[in-house]
Coordinates of C-alpha atoms in Angstrom, one line a residue:
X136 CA -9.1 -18.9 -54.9
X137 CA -7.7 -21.6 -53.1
X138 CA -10.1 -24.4 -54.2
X139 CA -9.4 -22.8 -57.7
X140 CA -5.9 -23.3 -57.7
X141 CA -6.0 -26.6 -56.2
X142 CA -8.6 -28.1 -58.5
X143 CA -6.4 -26.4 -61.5
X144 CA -3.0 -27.9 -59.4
X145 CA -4.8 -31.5 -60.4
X146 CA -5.7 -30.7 -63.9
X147 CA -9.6 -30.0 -63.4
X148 CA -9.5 -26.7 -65.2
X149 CA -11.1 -24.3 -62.5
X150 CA -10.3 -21.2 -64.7
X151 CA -9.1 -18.1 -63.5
X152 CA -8.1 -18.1 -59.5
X153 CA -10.1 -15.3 -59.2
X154 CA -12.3 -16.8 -56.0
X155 CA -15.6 -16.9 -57.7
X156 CA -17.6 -19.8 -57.6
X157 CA -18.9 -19.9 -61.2
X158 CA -19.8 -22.5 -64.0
X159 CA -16.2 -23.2 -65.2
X160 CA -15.3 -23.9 -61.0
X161 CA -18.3 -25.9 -60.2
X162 CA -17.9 -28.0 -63.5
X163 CA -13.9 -28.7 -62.1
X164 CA -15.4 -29.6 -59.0
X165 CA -17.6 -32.1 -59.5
X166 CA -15.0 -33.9 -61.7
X167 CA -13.4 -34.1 -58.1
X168 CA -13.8 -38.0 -57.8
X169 CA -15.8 -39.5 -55.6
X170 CA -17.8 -35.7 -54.6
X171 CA -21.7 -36.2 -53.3
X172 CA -23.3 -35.0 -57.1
X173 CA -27.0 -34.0 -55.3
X174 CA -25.0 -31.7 -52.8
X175 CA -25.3 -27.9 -53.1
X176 CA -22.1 -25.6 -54.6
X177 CA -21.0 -24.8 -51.4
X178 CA -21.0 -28.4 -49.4
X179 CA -19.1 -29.3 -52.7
X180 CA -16.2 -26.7 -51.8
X181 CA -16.6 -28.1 -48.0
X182 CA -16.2 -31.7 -48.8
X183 CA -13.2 -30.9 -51.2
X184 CA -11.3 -29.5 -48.8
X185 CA -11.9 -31.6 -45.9
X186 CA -10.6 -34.5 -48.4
X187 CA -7.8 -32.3 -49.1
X188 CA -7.1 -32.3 -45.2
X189 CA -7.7 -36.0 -45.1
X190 CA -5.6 -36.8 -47.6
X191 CA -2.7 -35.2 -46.2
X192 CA -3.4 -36.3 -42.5
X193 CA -4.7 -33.1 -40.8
X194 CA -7.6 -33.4 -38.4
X195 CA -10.8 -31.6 -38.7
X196 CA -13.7 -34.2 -37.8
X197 CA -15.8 -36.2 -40.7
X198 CA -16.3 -35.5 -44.3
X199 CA -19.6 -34.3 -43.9
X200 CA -19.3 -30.7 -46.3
X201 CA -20.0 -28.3 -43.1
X202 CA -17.6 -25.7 -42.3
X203 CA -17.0 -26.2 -38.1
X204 CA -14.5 -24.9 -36.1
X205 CA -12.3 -28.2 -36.8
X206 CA -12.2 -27.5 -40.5
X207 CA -11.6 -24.0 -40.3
X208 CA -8.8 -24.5 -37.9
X209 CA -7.9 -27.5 -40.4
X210 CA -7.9 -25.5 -43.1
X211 CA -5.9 -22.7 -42.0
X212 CA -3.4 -25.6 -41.6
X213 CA -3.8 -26.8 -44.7
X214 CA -3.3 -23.6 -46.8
X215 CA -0.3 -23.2 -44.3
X216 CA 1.0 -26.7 -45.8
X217 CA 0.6 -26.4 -49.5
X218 CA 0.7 -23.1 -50.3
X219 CA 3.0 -21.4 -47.6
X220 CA 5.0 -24.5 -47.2
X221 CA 5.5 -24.8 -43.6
X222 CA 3.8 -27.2 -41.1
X223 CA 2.4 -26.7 -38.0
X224 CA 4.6 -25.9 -34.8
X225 CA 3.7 -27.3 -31.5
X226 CA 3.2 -25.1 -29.1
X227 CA 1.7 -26.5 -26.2
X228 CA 3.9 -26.4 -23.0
X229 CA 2.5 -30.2 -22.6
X230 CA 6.0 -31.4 -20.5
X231 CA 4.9 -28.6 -18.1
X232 CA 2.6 -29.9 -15.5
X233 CA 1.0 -27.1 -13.0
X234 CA -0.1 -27.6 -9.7
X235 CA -3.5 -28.7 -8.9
X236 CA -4.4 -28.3 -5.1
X237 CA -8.2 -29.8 -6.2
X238 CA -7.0 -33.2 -6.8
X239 CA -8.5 -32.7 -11.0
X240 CA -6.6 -34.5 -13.5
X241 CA -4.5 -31.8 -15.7
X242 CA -5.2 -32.1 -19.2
X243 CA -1.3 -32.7 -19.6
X244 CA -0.8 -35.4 -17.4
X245 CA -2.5 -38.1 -19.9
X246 CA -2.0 -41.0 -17.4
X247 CA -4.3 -39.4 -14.7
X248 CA -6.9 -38.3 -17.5
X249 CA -7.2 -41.7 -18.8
X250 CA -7.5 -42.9 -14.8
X251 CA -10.2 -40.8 -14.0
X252 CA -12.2 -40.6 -17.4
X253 CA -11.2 -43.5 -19.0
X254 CA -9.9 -44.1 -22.5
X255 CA -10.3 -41.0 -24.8
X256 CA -14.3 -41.7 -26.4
X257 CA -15.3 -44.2 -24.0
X258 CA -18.1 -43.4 -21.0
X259 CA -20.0 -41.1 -23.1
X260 CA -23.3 -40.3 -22.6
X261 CA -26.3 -37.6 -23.2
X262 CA -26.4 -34.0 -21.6
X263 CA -30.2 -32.7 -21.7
X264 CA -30.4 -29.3 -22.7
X265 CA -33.2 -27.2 -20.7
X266 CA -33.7 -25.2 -24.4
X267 CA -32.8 -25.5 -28.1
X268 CA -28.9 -25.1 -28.9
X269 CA -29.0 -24.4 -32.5
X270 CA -25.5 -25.6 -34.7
X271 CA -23.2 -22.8 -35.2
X272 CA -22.1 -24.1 -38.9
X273 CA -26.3 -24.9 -39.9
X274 CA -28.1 -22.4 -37.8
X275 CA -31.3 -23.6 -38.9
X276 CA -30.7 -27.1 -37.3
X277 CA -31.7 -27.4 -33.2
X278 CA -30.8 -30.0 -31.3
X279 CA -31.8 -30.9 -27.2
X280 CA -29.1 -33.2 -26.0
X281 CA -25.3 -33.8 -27.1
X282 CA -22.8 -35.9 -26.4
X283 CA -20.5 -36.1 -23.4
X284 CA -18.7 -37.7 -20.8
X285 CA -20.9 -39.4 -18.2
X286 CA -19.0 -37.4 -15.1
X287 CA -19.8 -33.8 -16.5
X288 CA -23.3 -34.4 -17.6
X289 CA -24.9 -33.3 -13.8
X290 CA -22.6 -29.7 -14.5
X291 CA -24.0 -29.2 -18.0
X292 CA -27.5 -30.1 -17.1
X293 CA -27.3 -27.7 -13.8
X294 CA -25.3 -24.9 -15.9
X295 CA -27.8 -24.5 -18.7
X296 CA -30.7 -24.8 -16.2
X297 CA -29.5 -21.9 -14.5
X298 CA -28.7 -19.9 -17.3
X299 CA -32.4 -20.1 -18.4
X300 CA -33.4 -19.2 -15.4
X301 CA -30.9 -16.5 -15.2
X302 CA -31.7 -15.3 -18.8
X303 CA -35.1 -16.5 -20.4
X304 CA -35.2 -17.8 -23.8
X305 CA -35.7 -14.9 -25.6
X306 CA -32.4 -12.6 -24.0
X307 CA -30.5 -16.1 -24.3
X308 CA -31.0 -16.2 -28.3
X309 CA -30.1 -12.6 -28.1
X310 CA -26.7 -13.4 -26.7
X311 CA -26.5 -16.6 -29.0
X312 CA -25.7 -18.8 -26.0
X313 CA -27.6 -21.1 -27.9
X314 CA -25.1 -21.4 -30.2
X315 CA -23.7 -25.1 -30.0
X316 CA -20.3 -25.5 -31.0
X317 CA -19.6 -29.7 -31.3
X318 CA -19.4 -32.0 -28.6
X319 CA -17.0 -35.1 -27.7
X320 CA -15.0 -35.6 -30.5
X321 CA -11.2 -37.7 -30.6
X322 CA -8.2 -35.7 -31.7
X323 CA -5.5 -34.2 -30.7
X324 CA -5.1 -30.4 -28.9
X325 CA -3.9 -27.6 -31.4
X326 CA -1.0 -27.0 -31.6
X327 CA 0.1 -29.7 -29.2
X328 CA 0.5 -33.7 -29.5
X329 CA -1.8 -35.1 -26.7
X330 CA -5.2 -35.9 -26.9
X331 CA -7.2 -32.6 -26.4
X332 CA -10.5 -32.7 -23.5
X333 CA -12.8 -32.6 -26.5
X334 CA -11.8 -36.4 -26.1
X335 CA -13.3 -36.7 -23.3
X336 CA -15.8 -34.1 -22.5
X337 CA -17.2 -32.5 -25.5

């Protein structure tokens, strides 16, 4: 409904906001300038409202038409935006800097992150995975490395070795902990101002 009564906010005639993606919707839609044409129904709706999100400067990763965590949580702001009318509180105690008896840098304290990891994107490389991860918004699509920062690649490596070890492939799809959620990507934490460790680490 909320596609419906945006694309019917611009003009497009959606018809009735009743949530349905019909002819009359789909027909709106791909008036939407500038919308991949070959793509199916449902990457159309994707790609709308991630340029929706774009448009009004709310972070959710590329324009790519697959629903992630980032535009689901982008989303959710969205809606909150234009049809609720309120924007999005920060709630992050990021002032607040705990103790750290390790030595780490705190996610909070952005001068010691950037010291020890370097600028936010930058000393990436590729964590091997020991099995298939398989994408959590296109199951059917596997993938055997991902993208990281060079300092945490040893961990991942040594984690997912042991969890095969520990599990076997066939409990581990059971569980879905081959369920990959995204890896290092810029933006900001929810909810807060900083840059979040997805920055960083992935």
């Amino acid at each position: 409904m909320f596609v419906q009564r945006q694309l019917n906010s611009m003009g497009l005639d959606a018809g009735p906001e009743d949530g349905d993606l019909g002819p009359r919707t789909l027909s709106a839609l791909n008036r939407v300038d500038g919308i991949p044409p070959d793509w199916s129904k449902h990457r159309k709706v994707v790609w709308f409202i991630q340029n929706l999100c774009e448009s009004n400067d709310i972070e959710f990763g590329e324009v790519d038409g697959y629903w992630g965590h980032l535009t689901e949580h982008a989303f959710e702001l969205l809606v909150d935006r234009l049809e609720n009318h309120r924007e999005a509180v920060t709630w992050r105690p990021e002032e607040l800097l705990d103790t750290n008896p390790n030595g780490w840098p705190n996610q909070a304290d952005i001068e010691a992150l950037i010291a020890y990891y370097g600028e936010p994107g930058t000393n990436q490389g590729y964590a091997q995975l020991p099995y298939a991860h398989r994408l959590s918004w296109k199951l059917n699509t596997r993938i055997n490395r991902f993208k990281c920062h060079e300092r945490v690649i040893p961990s991942i490596e040594r984690v997912t070795q042991q969890v095969l070890d520990h599990y076997g492939e066939a409990t581990i799809r059971e569980l879905r902990l081959d369920v990959w959620g995204g890896c290092s990507v810029v933006r900001k934490m929810r909810g807060g101002t900083n840059p979040s460790m997805h920055s960083w680490m992935g």
